[in-house]
mmCIF file with all atom_site columns, C-alpha atoms in Angstrom:
data_model
loop_
_atom_site.group_PDB
_atom_site.id
_atom_site.type_symbol
_atom_site.label_atom_id
_atom_site.label_alt_id
_atom_site.label_comp_id
_atom_site.label_asym_id
_atom_site.label_entity_id
_atom_site.label_seq_id
_atom_site.pdbx_PDB_ins_code
_atom_site.Cartn_x
_atom_site.Cartn_y
_atom_site.Cartn_z
_atom_site.occupancy
_atom_site.B_iso_or_equiv
_atom_site.pdbx_formal_charge
_atom_site.auth_seq_id
_atom_site.auth_comp_id
_atom_site.auth_asym_id
_atom_site.auth_atom_id
_atom_site.pdbx_PDB_model_num
ATOM 1   C CA . GLN M 1 1   ? -4.331 53.197 -1.374  1.00 0.00 ? 9   GLN M CA 1
ATOM 2   C CA . LEU M 1 2   ? -2.444 51.908 -4.398  1.00 0.00 ? 10  LEU M CA 1
ATOM 3   C CA . GLN M 1 3   ? 1.285  51.794 -3.835  1.00 0.00 ? 11  GLN M CA 1
ATOM 4   C CA . LEU M 1 4   ? 4.480  49.841 -4.323  1.00 0.00 ? 12  LEU M CA 1
ATOM 5   C CA . VAL M 1 5   ? 6.766  49.005 -1.430  1.00 0.00 ? 13  VAL M CA 1
ATOM 6   C CA . GLU M 1 6   ? 10.469 48.306 -1.925  1.00 0.00 ? 14  GLU M CA 1
ATOM 7   C CA . SER M 1 7   ? 12.523 46.298 0.543   1.00 0.00 ? 15  SER M CA 1
ATOM 8   C CA . GLY M 1 8   ? 15.756 44.333 0.808   1.00 0.00 ? 16  GLY M CA 1
ATOM 9   C CA . GLY M 1 9   ? 18.304 47.118 0.645   1.00 0.00 ? 17  GLY M CA 1
ATOM 10  C CA . GLY M 1 10  ? 21.160 47.553 3.055   1.00 0.00 ? 18  GLY M CA 1
ATOM 11  C CA . LEU M 1 11  ? 24.908 47.772 3.459   1.00 0.00 ? 19  LEU M CA 1
ATOM 12  C CA . VAL M 1 12  ? 27.008 45.284 1.516   1.00 0.00 ? 20  VAL M CA 1
ATOM 13  C CA . GLN M 1 13  ? 30.688 44.956 0.646   1.00 0.00 ? 21  GLN M CA 1
ATOM 14  C CA . PRO M 1 14  ? 31.913 45.195 -2.954  1.00 0.00 ? 22  PRO M CA 1
ATOM 15  C CA . GLY M 1 15  ? 31.365 41.896 -4.715  1.00 0.00 ? 23  GLY M CA 1
ATOM 16  C CA . GLY M 1 16  ? 28.453 41.033 -2.476  1.00 0.00 ? 24  GLY M CA 1
ATOM 17  C CA . SER M 1 17  ? 24.818 40.398 -3.327  1.00 0.00 ? 25  SER M CA 1
ATOM 18  C CA . LEU M 1 18  ? 21.386 41.706 -2.393  1.00 0.00 ? 26  LEU M CA 1
ATOM 19  C CA . ARG M 1 19  ? 17.880 40.786 -3.450  1.00 0.00 ? 27  ARG M CA 1
ATOM 20  C CA . LEU M 1 20  ? 15.420 43.643 -3.630  1.00 0.00 ? 28  LEU M CA 1
ATOM 21  C CA . SER M 1 21  ? 11.668 43.139 -3.547  1.00 0.00 ? 29  SER M CA 1
ATOM 22  C CA . CYS M 1 22  ? 8.882  45.303 -4.935  1.00 0.00 ? 30  CYS M CA 1
ATOM 23  C CA . ALA M 1 23  ? 5.488  44.400 -3.517  1.00 0.00 ? 31  ALA M CA 1
ATOM 24  C CA . ALA M 1 24  ? 2.134  45.803 -4.587  1.00 0.00 ? 32  ALA M CA 1
ATOM 25  C CA . SER M 1 25  ? -0.470 47.001 -2.143  1.00 0.00 ? 33  SER M CA 1
ATOM 26  C CA . GLY M 1 26  ? -4.047 47.672 -3.188  1.00 0.00 ? 34  GLY M CA 1
ATOM 27  C CA . PHE M 1 27  ? -3.768 46.232 -6.699  1.00 0.00 ? 35  PHE M CA 1
ATOM 28  C CA . THR M 1 28  ? -2.401 43.234 -8.571  1.00 0.00 ? 36  THR M CA 1
ATOM 29  C CA . LEU M 1 29  ? 0.813  43.450 -10.576 1.00 0.00 ? 37  LEU M CA 1
ATOM 30  C CA . ASP M 1 30  ? 0.003  40.968 -13.316 1.00 0.00 ? 38  ASP M CA 1
ATOM 31  C CA . SER M 1 31  ? -1.285 43.680 -15.667 1.00 0.00 ? 39  SER M CA 1
ATOM 32  C CA . TYR M 1 32  ? 1.727  45.940 -15.239 1.00 0.00 ? 40  TYR M CA 1
ATOM 33  C CA . HIS M 1 33  ? 5.231  46.134 -16.600 1.00 0.00 ? 41  HIS M CA 1
ATOM 34  C CA . ILE M 1 34  ? 7.597  47.028 -13.763 1.00 0.00 ? 42  ILE M CA 1
ATOM 35  C CA . GLY M 1 35  ? 10.847 48.930 -13.818 1.00 0.00 ? 43  GLY M CA 1
ATOM 36  C CA . TRP M 1 36  ? 13.600 49.316 -11.250 1.00 0.00 ? 44  TRP M CA 1
ATOM 37  C CA . PHE M 1 37  ? 15.234 52.726 -10.981 1.00 0.00 ? 45  PHE M CA 1
ATOM 38  C CA . ARG M 1 38  ? 17.975 54.149 -8.823  1.00 0.00 ? 46  ARG M CA 1
ATOM 39  C CA . GLN M 1 39  ? 19.120 57.566 -7.712  1.00 0.00 ? 47  GLN M CA 1
ATOM 40  C CA . ALA M 1 40  ? 22.550 58.200 -6.263  1.00 0.00 ? 48  ALA M CA 1
ATOM 41  C CA . PRO M 1 41  ? 23.326 61.269 -4.131  1.00 0.00 ? 49  PRO M CA 1
ATOM 42  C CA . GLY M 1 42  ? 23.683 64.336 -6.327  1.00 0.00 ? 50  GLY M CA 1
ATOM 43  C CA . LYS M 1 43  ? 22.640 62.482 -9.479  1.00 0.00 ? 51  LYS M CA 1
ATOM 44  C CA . GLU M 1 44  ? 19.455 62.130 -11.491 1.00 0.00 ? 52  GLU M CA 1
ATOM 45  C CA . ARG M 1 45  ? 17.281 59.052 -11.385 1.00 0.00 ? 53  ARG M CA 1
ATOM 46  C CA . GLU M 1 46  ? 18.227 56.381 -13.912 1.00 0.00 ? 54  GLU M CA 1
ATOM 47  C CA . GLY M 1 47  ? 16.555 53.257 -15.188 1.00 0.00 ? 55  GLY M CA 1
ATOM 48  C CA . VAL M 1 48  ? 18.147 49.970 -14.154 1.00 0.00 ? 56  VAL M CA 1
ATOM 49  C CA . SER M 1 49  ? 15.983 47.021 -15.181 1.00 0.00 ? 57  SER M CA 1
ATOM 50  C CA . CYS M 1 50  ? 12.475 46.242 -16.327 1.00 0.00 ? 58  CYS M CA 1
ATOM 51  C CA . ILE M 1 51  ? 10.215 43.262 -16.809 1.00 0.00 ? 59  ILE M CA 1
ATOM 52  C CA . SER M 1 52  ? 7.055  42.751 -18.834 1.00 0.00 ? 60  SER M CA 1
ATOM 53  C CA . SER M 1 53  ? 3.763  41.987 -17.133 1.00 0.00 ? 61  SER M CA 1
ATOM 54  C CA . ARG M 1 54  ? 4.039  38.231 -17.595 1.00 0.00 ? 62  ARG M CA 1
ATOM 55  C CA . GLY M 1 55  ? 7.771  38.104 -17.005 1.00 0.00 ? 63  GLY M CA 1
ATOM 56  C CA . VAL M 1 56  ? 8.515  36.933 -20.535 1.00 0.00 ? 64  VAL M CA 1
ATOM 57  C CA . ARG M 1 57  ? 10.680 39.916 -21.485 1.00 0.00 ? 65  ARG M CA 1
ATOM 58  C CA . THR M 1 58  ? 13.385 41.551 -19.398 1.00 0.00 ? 66  THR M CA 1
ATOM 59  C CA . SER M 1 59  ? 15.982 44.230 -20.009 1.00 0.00 ? 67  SER M CA 1
ATOM 60  C CA . HIS M 1 60  ? 18.865 45.763 -18.088 1.00 0.00 ? 68  HIS M CA 1
ATOM 61  C CA . ALA M 1 61  ? 20.993 48.860 -18.373 1.00 0.00 ? 69  ALA M CA 1
ATOM 62  C CA . ASP M 1 62  ? 24.477 48.243 -19.732 1.00 0.00 ? 70  ASP M CA 1
ATOM 63  C CA . SER M 1 63  ? 25.975 49.262 -16.400 1.00 0.00 ? 71  SER M CA 1
ATOM 64  C CA . VAL M 1 64  ? 24.317 46.333 -14.615 1.00 0.00 ? 72  VAL M CA 1
ATOM 65  C CA . LYS M 1 65  ? 23.945 43.783 -17.405 1.00 0.00 ? 73  LYS M CA 1
ATOM 66  C CA . GLY M 1 66  ? 25.332 40.425 -16.388 1.00 0.00 ? 74  GLY M CA 1
ATOM 67  C CA . ARG M 1 67  ? 25.225 41.354 -12.704 1.00 0.00 ? 75  ARG M CA 1
ATOM 68  C CA . PHE M 1 68  ? 21.565 42.186 -12.041 1.00 0.00 ? 76  PHE M CA 1
ATOM 69  C CA . THR M 1 69  ? 18.571 40.002 -12.826 1.00 0.00 ? 77  THR M CA 1
ATOM 70  C CA . ILE M 1 70  ? 14.948 41.099 -12.664 1.00 0.00 ? 78  ILE M CA 1
ATOM 71  C CA . SER M 1 71  ? 12.182 38.576 -12.100 1.00 0.00 ? 79  SER M CA 1
ATOM 72  C CA . ARG M 1 72  ? 8.631  38.423 -10.843 1.00 0.00 ? 80  ARG M CA 1
ATOM 73  C CA . ASP M 1 73  ? 6.199  36.170 -9.052  1.00 0.00 ? 81  ASP M CA 1
ATOM 74  C CA . ASN M 1 74  ? 2.734  37.404 -9.887  1.00 0.00 ? 82  ASN M CA 1
ATOM 75  C CA . ALA M 1 75  ? 1.182  34.894 -7.488  1.00 0.00 ? 83  ALA M CA 1
ATOM 76  C CA . LYS M 1 76  ? 2.984  36.757 -4.698  1.00 0.00 ? 84  LYS M CA 1
ATOM 77  C CA . ASN M 1 77  ? 2.320  40.146 -6.282  1.00 0.00 ? 85  ASN M CA 1
ATOM 78  C CA . THR M 1 78  ? 6.043  40.850 -6.159  1.00 0.00 ? 86  THR M CA 1
ATOM 79  C CA . VAL M 1 79  ? 8.887  41.831 -8.497  1.00 0.00 ? 87  VAL M CA 1
ATOM 80  C CA . TYR M 1 80  ? 12.498 41.121 -7.572  1.00 0.00 ? 88  TYR M CA 1
ATOM 81  C CA . LEU M 1 81  ? 15.900 42.493 -8.450  1.00 0.00 ? 89  LEU M CA 1
ATOM 82  C CA . GLN M 1 82  ? 18.779 40.127 -7.771  1.00 0.00 ? 90  GLN M CA 1
ATOM 83  C CA . MET M 1 83  ? 21.954 42.170 -7.501  1.00 0.00 ? 91  MET M CA 1
ATOM 84  C CA . ASN M 1 84  ? 25.264 40.303 -7.713  1.00 0.00 ? 92  ASN M CA 1
ATOM 85  C CA . SER M 1 85  ? 28.880 41.444 -7.941  1.00 0.00 ? 93  SER M CA 1
ATOM 86  C CA . LEU M 1 86  ? 27.934 44.785 -6.456  1.00 0.00 ? 94  LEU M CA 1
ATOM 87  C CA . LYS M 1 87  ? 30.203 47.765 -7.005  1.00 0.00 ? 95  LYS M CA 1
ATOM 88  C CA . ALA M 1 88  ? 30.592 51.025 -5.132  1.00 0.00 ? 96  ALA M CA 1
ATOM 89  C CA . GLU M 1 89  ? 28.946 52.840 -8.039  1.00 0.00 ? 97  GLU M CA 1
ATOM 90  C CA . ASP M 1 90  ? 25.775 50.823 -7.449  1.00 0.00 ? 98  ASP M CA 1
ATOM 91  C CA . THR M 1 91  ? 25.220 52.790 -4.251  1.00 0.00 ? 99  THR M CA 1
ATOM 92  C CA . ALA M 1 92  ? 21.854 54.529 -4.541  1.00 0.00 ? 100 ALA M CA 1
ATOM 93  C CA . VAL M 1 93  ? 18.263 54.505 -3.416  1.00 0.00 ? 101 VAL M CA 1
ATOM 94  C CA . TYR M 1 94  ? 16.425 51.934 -5.516  1.00 0.00 ? 102 TYR M CA 1
ATOM 95  C CA . TYR M 1 95  ? 12.824 52.442 -6.575  1.00 0.00 ? 103 TYR M CA 1
ATOM 96  C CA . CYS M 1 96  ? 10.287 50.406 -8.475  1.00 0.00 ? 104 CYS M CA 1
ATOM 97  C CA . ALA M 1 97  ? 7.392  51.717 -10.521 1.00 0.00 ? 105 ALA M CA 1
ATOM 98  C CA . ALA M 1 98  ? 4.883  50.625 -13.110 1.00 0.00 ? 106 ALA M CA 1
ATOM 99  C CA . VAL M 1 99  ? 6.028  51.555 -16.610 1.00 0.00 ? 107 VAL M CA 1
ATOM 100 C CA . ALA M 1 100 ? 4.732  51.425 -20.164 1.00 0.00 ? 108 ALA M CA 1
ATOM 101 C CA . TYR M 1 101 ? 5.991  48.811 -22.609 1.00 0.00 ? 109 TYR M CA 1
ATOM 102 C CA . VAL M 1 102 ? 7.184  49.745 -26.086 1.00 0.00 ? 110 VAL M CA 1
ATOM 103 C CA . ALA M 1 103 ? 6.338  46.762 -28.248 1.00 0.00 ? 111 ALA M CA 1
ATOM 104 C CA . VAL M 1 104 ? 8.358  47.884 -31.282 1.00 0.00 ? 112 VAL M CA 1
ATOM 105 C CA . GLN M 1 105 ? 11.547 48.107 -29.211 1.00 0.00 ? 113 GLN M CA 1
ATOM 106 C CA . ASN M 1 106 ? 10.561 45.144 -27.064 1.00 0.00 ? 114 ASN M CA 1
ATOM 107 C CA . THR M 1 107 ? 11.426 46.974 -23.866 1.00 0.00 ? 115 THR M CA 1
ATOM 108 C CA . CYS M 1 108 ? 10.007 49.230 -21.165 1.00 0.00 ? 116 CYS M CA 1
ATOM 109 C CA . ASP M 1 109 ? 9.622  52.987 -21.425 1.00 0.00 ? 117 ASP M CA 1
ATOM 110 C CA . MET M 1 110 ? 11.929 54.028 -18.592 1.00 0.00 ? 118 MET M CA 1
ATOM 111 C CA . THR M 1 111 ? 11.423 57.766 -19.069 1.00 0.00 ? 119 THR M CA 1
ATOM 112 C CA . ARG M 1 112 ? 8.389  57.837 -16.800 1.00 0.00 ? 120 ARG M CA 1
ATOM 113 C CA . GLY M 1 113 ? 6.487  55.685 -14.359 1.00 0.00 ? 121 GLY M CA 1
ATOM 114 C CA . PHE M 1 114 ? 3.624  55.584 -11.942 1.00 0.00 ? 122 PHE M CA 1
ATOM 115 C CA . TYR M 1 115 ? 2.754  53.923 -8.632  1.00 0.00 ? 123 TYR M CA 1
ATOM 116 C CA . TRP M 1 116 ? 6.177  54.769 -7.253  1.00 0.00 ? 124 TRP M CA 1
ATOM 117 C CA . GLY M 1 117 ? 7.420  53.302 -4.018  1.00 0.00 ? 125 GLY M CA 1
ATOM 118 C CA . GLN M 1 118 ? 9.451  55.201 -1.429  1.00 0.00 ? 126 GLN M CA 1
ATOM 119 C CA . GLY M 1 119 ? 12.652 53.383 -2.266  1.00 0.00 ? 127 GLY M CA 1
ATOM 120 C CA . THR M 1 120 ? 15.115 51.161 -0.450  1.00 0.00 ? 128 THR M CA 1
ATOM 121 C CA . PRO M 1 121 ? 18.717 52.335 0.042   1.00 0.00 ? 129 PRO M CA 1
ATOM 122 C CA . VAL M 1 122 ? 21.648 50.242 -1.125  1.00 0.00 ? 130 VAL M CA 1
ATOM 123 C CA . THR M 1 123 ? 25.138 51.090 0.051   1.00 0.00 ? 131 THR M CA 1
ATOM 124 C CA . VAL M 1 124 ? 28.135 49.227 -1.352  1.00 0.00 ? 132 VAL M CA 1
ATOM 125 C CA . SER M 1 125 ? 31.218 49.934 0.728   1.00 0.00 ? 133 SER M CA 1
ATOM 126 C CA . SER M 1 126 ? 34.085 48.200 2.482   1.00 0.00 ? 134 SER M CA 1
#
């Protein structure tokens, strides 16, 4: 079956780093734009970062800009999210999903997605 699998989450202290991976199973990622989302306890899901199908264009939410970097290796059928300078407010379950790309705005449509993974939890705490 077609699915995305997230991995790399865990417990990290404030200021630490994690690298999340989003791997495709049953299909190739090179035709898809991919977004990273997160959902904290008691809060709605929010868009974090996205990357175009070829990795040429990337974007990040203001809350993570300068700290998170999205990248991809289509040969490995994987998208990554490098998370540096982590803060307590980054604590959430992180998901990846295929998203549409809005050419006029030169960014991903983060209001909806498909081929969702089950998420990987990230906890930032001392």
